[in-house]
Coordinates of C-alpha atoms and ligand atoms in Angstrom, one line a residue:
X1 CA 0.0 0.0 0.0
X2 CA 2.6 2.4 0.9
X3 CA 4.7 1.6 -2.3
X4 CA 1.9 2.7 -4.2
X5 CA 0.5 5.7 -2.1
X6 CA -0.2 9.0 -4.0
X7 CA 2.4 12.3 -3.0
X8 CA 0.1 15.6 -2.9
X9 CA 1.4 18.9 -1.7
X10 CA -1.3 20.7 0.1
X11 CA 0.3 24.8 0.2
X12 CA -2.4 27.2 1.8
X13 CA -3.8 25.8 4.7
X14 CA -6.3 27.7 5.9
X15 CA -10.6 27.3 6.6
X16 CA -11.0 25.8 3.8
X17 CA -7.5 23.9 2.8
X18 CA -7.1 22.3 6.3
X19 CA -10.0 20.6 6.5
X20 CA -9.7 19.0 3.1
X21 CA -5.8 18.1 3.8
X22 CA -6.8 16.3 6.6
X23 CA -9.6 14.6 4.3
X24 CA -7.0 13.5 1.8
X25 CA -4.9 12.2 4.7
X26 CA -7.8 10.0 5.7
X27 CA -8.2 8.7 2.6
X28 CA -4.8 7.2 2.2
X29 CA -2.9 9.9 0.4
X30 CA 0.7 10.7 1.8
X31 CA -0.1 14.4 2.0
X32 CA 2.5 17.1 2.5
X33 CA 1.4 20.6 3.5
X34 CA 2.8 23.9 3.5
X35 CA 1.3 27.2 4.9
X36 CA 2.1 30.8 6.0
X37 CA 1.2 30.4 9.6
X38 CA 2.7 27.3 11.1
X39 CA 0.1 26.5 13.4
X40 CA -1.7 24.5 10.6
X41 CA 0.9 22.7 9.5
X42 CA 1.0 21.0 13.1
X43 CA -2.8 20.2 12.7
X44 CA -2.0 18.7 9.5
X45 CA 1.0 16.7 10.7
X46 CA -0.5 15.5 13.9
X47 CA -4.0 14.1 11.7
X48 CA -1.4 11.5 10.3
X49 CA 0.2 14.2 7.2
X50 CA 3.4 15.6 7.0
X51 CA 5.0 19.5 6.8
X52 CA 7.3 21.3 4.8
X53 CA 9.3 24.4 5.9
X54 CA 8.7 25.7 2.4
X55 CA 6.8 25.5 -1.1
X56 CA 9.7 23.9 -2.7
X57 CA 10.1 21.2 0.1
X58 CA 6.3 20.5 0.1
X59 CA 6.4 20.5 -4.0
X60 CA 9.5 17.8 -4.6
X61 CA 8.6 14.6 -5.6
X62 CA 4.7 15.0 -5.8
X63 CA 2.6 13.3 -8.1
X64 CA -0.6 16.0 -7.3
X65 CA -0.2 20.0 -6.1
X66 CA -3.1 20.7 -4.4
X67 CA -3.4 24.9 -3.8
X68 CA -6.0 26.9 -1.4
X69 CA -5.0 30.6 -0.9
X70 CA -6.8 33.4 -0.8
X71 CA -6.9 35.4 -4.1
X72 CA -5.2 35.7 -7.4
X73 CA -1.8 37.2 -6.2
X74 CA -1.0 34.7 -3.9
X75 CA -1.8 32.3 -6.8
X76 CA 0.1 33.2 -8.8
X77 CA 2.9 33.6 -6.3
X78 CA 2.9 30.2 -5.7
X79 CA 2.8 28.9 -8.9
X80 CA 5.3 31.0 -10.6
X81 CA 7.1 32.9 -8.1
X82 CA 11.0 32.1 -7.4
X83 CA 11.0 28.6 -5.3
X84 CA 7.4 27.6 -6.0
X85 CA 5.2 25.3 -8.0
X86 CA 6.2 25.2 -10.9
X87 CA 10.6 25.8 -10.5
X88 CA 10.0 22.5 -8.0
X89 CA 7.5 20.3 -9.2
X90 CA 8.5 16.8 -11.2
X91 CA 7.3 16.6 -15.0
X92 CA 4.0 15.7 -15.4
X93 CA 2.8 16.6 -12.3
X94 CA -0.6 17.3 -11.9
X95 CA -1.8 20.8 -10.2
X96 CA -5.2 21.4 -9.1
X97 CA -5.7 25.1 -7.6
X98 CA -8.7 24.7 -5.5
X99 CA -8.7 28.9 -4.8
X100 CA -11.2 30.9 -6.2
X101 CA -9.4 33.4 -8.7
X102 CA -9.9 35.7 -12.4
X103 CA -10.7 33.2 -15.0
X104 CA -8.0 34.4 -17.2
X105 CA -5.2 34.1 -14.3
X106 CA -6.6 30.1 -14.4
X107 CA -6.1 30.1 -17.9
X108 CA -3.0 31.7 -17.9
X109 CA -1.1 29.5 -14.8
X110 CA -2.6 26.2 -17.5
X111 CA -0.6 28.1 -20.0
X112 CA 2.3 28.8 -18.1
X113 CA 2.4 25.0 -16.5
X114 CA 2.0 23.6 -19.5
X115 CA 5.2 24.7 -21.1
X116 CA 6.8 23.2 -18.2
X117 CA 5.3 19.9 -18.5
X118 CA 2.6 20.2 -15.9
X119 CA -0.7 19.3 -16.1
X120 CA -3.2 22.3 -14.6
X121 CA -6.5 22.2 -13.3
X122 CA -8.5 25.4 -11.8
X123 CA -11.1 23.6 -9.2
X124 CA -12.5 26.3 -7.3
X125 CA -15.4 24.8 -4.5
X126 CA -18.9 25.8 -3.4
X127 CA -19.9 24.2 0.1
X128 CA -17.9 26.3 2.8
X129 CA -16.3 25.7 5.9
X130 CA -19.1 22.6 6.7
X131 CA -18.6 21.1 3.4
X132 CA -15.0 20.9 3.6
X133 CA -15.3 19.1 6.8
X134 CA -17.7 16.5 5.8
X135 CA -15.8 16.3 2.3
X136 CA -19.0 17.3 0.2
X137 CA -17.8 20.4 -1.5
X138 CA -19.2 21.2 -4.9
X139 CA -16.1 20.8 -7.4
X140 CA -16.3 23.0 -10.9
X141 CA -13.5 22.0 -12.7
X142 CA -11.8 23.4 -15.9
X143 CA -8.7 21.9 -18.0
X144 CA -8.6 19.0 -20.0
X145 CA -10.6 16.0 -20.2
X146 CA -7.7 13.8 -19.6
X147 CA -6.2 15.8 -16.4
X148 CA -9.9 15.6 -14.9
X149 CA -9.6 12.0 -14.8
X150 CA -6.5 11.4 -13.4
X151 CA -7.6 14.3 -10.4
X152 CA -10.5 12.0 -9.9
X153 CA -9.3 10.4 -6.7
X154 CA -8.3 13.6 -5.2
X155 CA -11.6 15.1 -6.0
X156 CA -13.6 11.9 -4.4
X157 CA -11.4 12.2 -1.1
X158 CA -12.9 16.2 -0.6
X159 CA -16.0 16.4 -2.6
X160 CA -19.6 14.6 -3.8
X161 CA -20.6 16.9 -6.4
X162 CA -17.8 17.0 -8.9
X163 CA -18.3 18.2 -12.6
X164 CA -16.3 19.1 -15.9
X165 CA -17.4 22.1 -17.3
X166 CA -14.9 22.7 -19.9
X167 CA -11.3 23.9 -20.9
X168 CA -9.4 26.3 -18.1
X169 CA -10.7 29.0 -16.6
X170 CA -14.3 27.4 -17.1
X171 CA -14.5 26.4 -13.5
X172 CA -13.8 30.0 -12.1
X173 CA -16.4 31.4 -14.4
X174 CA -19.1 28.8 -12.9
X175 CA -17.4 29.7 -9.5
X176 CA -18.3 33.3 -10.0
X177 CA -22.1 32.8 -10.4
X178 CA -21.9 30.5 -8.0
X179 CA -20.8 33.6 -5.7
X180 CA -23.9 35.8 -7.3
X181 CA -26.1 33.2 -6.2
X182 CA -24.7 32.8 -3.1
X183 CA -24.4 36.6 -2.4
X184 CA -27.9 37.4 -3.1
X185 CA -29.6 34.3 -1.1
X186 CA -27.9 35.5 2.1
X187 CA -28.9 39.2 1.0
X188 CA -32.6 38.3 1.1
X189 CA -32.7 35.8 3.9
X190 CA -30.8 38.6 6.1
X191 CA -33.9 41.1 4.8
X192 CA -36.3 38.6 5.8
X193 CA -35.5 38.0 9.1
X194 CA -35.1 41.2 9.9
X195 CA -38.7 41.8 8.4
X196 CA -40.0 39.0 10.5
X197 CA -38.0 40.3 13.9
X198 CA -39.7 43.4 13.6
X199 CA -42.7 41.8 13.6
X200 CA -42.1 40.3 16.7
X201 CA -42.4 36.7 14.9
X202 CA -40.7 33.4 16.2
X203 CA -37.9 33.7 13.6
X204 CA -36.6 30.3 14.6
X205 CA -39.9 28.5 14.0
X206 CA -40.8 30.9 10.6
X207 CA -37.5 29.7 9.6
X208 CA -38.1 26.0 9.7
X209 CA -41.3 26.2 7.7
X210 CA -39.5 28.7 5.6
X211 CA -36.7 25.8 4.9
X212 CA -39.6 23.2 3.5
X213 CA -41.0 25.4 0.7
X214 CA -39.7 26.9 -2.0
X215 CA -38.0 29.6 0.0
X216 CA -35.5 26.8 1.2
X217 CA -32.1 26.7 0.4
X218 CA -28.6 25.8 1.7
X219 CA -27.9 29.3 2.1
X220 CA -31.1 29.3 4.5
X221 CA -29.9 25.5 6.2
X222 CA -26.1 26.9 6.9
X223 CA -26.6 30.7 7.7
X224 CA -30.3 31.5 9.3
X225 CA -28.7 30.3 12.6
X226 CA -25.4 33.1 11.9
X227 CA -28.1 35.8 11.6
X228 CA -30.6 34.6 14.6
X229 CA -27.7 34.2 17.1
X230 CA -25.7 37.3 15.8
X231 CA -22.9 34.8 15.5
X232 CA -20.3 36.0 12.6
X233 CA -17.3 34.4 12.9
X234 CA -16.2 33.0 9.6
X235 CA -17.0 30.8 7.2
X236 CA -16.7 32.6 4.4
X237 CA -14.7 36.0 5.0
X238 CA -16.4 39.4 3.6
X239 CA -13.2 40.2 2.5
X240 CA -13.2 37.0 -0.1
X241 CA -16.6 37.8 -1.0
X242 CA -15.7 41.0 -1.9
X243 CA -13.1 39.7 -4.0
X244 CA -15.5 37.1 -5.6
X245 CA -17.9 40.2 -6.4
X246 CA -15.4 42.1 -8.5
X247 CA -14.6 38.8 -10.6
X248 CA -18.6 38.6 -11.5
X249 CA -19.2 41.8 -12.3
X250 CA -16.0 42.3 -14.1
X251 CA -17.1 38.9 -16.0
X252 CA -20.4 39.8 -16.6
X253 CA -19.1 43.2 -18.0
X254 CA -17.1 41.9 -20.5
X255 CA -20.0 39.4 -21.7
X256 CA -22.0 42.6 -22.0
X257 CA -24.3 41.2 -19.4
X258 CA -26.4 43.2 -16.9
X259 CA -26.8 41.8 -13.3
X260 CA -28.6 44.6 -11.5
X261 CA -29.2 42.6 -8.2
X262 CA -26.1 41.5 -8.1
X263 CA -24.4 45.0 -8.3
X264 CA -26.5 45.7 -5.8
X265 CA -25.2 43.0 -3.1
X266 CA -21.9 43.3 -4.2
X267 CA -22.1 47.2 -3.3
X268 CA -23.8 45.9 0.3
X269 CA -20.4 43.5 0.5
X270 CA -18.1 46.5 -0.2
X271 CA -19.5 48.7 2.5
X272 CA -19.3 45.7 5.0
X273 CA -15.7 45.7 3.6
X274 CA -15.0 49.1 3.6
X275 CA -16.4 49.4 7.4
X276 CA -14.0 47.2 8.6
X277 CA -15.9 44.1 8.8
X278 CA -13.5 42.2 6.3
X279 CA -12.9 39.4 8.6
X280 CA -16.3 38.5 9.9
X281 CA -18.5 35.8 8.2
X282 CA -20.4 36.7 4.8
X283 CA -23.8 36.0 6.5
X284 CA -22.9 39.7 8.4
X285 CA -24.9 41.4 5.2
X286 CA -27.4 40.7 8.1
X287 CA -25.5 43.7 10.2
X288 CA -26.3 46.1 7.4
X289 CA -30.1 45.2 6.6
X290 CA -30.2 46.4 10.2
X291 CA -28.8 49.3 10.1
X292 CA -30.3 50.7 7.0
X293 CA -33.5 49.5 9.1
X294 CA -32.4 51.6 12.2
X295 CA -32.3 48.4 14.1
X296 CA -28.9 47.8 15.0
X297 CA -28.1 46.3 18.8
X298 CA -32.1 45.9 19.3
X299 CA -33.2 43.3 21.3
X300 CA -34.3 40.1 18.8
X301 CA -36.3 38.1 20.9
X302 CA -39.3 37.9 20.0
Ligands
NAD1 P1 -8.1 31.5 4.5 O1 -7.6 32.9 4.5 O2 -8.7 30.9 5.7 O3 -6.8 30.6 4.2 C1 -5.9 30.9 3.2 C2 -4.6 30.2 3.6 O4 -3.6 30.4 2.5 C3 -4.0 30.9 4.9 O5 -3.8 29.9 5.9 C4 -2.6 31.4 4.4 O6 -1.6 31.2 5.3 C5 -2.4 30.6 3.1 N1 -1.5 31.2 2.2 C6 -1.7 32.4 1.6 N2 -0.6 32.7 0.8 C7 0.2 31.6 0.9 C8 1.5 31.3 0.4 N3 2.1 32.2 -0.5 N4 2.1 30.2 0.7 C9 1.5 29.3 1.6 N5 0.3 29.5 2.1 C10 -0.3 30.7 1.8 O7 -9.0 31.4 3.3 P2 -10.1 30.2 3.0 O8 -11.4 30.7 3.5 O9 -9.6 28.9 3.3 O10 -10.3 30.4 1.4 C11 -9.3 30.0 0.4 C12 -9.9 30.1 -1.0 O11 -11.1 29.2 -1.0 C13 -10.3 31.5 -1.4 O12 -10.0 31.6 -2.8 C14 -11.8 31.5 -1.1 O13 -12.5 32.4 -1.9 C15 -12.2 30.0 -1.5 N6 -13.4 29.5 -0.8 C16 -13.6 29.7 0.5 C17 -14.7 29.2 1.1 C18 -15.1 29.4 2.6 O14 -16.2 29.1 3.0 N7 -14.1 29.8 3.4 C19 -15.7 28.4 0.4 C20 -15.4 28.2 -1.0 C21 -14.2 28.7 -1.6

């Protein structure tokens, strides 16, 4: 078994990339990992894992390069900056970047790796903080048919709903409406129980019976109980959702395509952003429904 045991270099270890290192652990993979702030590495090590002191340490001999950072930047500072990715990885390597980025970074870094012999994927993930626990993220993934496959046990050890959806850069572009979608669920569920506090309803039992109709949705399953217990510690940071916002609506710009509502909620995430409130959890767009409803810090019980 050992003999046989897949390499993968896990660099950016953070919510999100911990969680699904120690996955791939716990599915037999020898897994290497590599962050910024030491303190995951030692999770990652001590749930059975190993750790590198560096990118290129983490990188040699690895048959699969998983990535998780934050934005494009650090992407692309992994993968092409001096001692990372791609000056350290073996021919033929495959690299799946798991980080949601721009589209045409993706497609550039499968460029880029290609004329080095690598194989790229972009395989950005819907499911949050919960789903990379469980190891039931959402996996949009763009490259070649023929790199997909061979990422196919990596993908199983992390995710359940895993799909192809064309050459690189495809999966960031599904990403980004995935983020629209996202953005504006948590928008209007923060309006509505804001609407239903100041009616003095039983939020928590309005939103069970909300959750069985047609108004139910992950969103509602995963962040109703932020909003009702005033409870925003990330999840999903404002700041990233920020980030995710200007990758839609730049996308959407140039396909000549109008998304009203989501300018809107993107605008709503920016002033969360710009007040400071980069760090807390997305669901916080409850914070300003309240306050452009004059009903910050009053009592919720109802
Ligand atoms: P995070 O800030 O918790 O973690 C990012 C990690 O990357 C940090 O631990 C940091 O040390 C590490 N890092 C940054 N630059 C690095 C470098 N040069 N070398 C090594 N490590 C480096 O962010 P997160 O919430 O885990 O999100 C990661 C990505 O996943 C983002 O693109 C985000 O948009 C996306 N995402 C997040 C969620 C979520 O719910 N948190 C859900 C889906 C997708």
């Amino acid at each position: 078994m050992s003999s046989t045991k897949q390499t993968i270099a896990f660099i950016g270890l953070g919510i999100m990339g911990r969680p699904m290192a120690i996955n791939l652990v716990k599915a037999g993979f020898d897994v290497v990992g590599f962050n910024l702030e030491p303190a995951a590495i030692e999770a990652v090590a001590a749930a059975g894992g190993r750790g590198a002191g560096n990118i290129a340490e983490a990188v040699k001999g690895a048959d699969v390069i998983a990535v998780m950072v934050p934005d494009s930047p650090d992407v692309e500072l992994v993968l092409t900056g001096e001692d990372g990715v791609f000056d350290n990885a073996r021919e033929g390597a495959l690299v799946i970047d798991f980080s949601t980025i721009l589209p045409d970074v993706s497609r550039r870094m499968a460029e880029v790796g290609a004329a080095r012999g690598l194989r790229v994927l972009d395989a950005p993930v819907s499911g949050g903080e919960a789903g990379a626990i469980e190891g039931s993220l959402s996996i949009m993934v763009g490259g070649t048919a023929e790199d997909f496959a061979l990422g196919a046990p990596v993908f199983d050890a992390v995710g359940a709903t895993i799909v192809h959806v064309g050459p690189s850069g495809s999966g960031q572009t599904v990403k980004a409406a995935n983020q629209l979608i996202v953005a504006g669920n948590i928008e209007l569920l923060a309006e509505a129980i804001v609407f239903l506090e100041a009616h003095h309803v039983d939020t928590e039992a309005a939103v069970k019976v909300l959750g069985g109709g047609l108004a139910g949705s992950t969103v509602l399953q995963r962040k109703a109980g932020n909003m009702l217990s005033r409870n925003f510690a990330p999840g999903f940071r404002i700041a990233l959702h920020h980030k995710d916002m200007g990758i839609v609506t730049n996308a959407a710009r140039e396909a000549g395509v109008v998304i009203p509502l989501g300018a809107a909620v993107a605008q709503l995430i920016a002033s969360l952003n710009a007040q400071g409130h980069g760090g807390l959890d997305h669901s916080a767009l409850f914070k300003s429904v309240e306050e452009l409803s004059g009903r910050a810090g009053e009592s919720h019980t109802s």
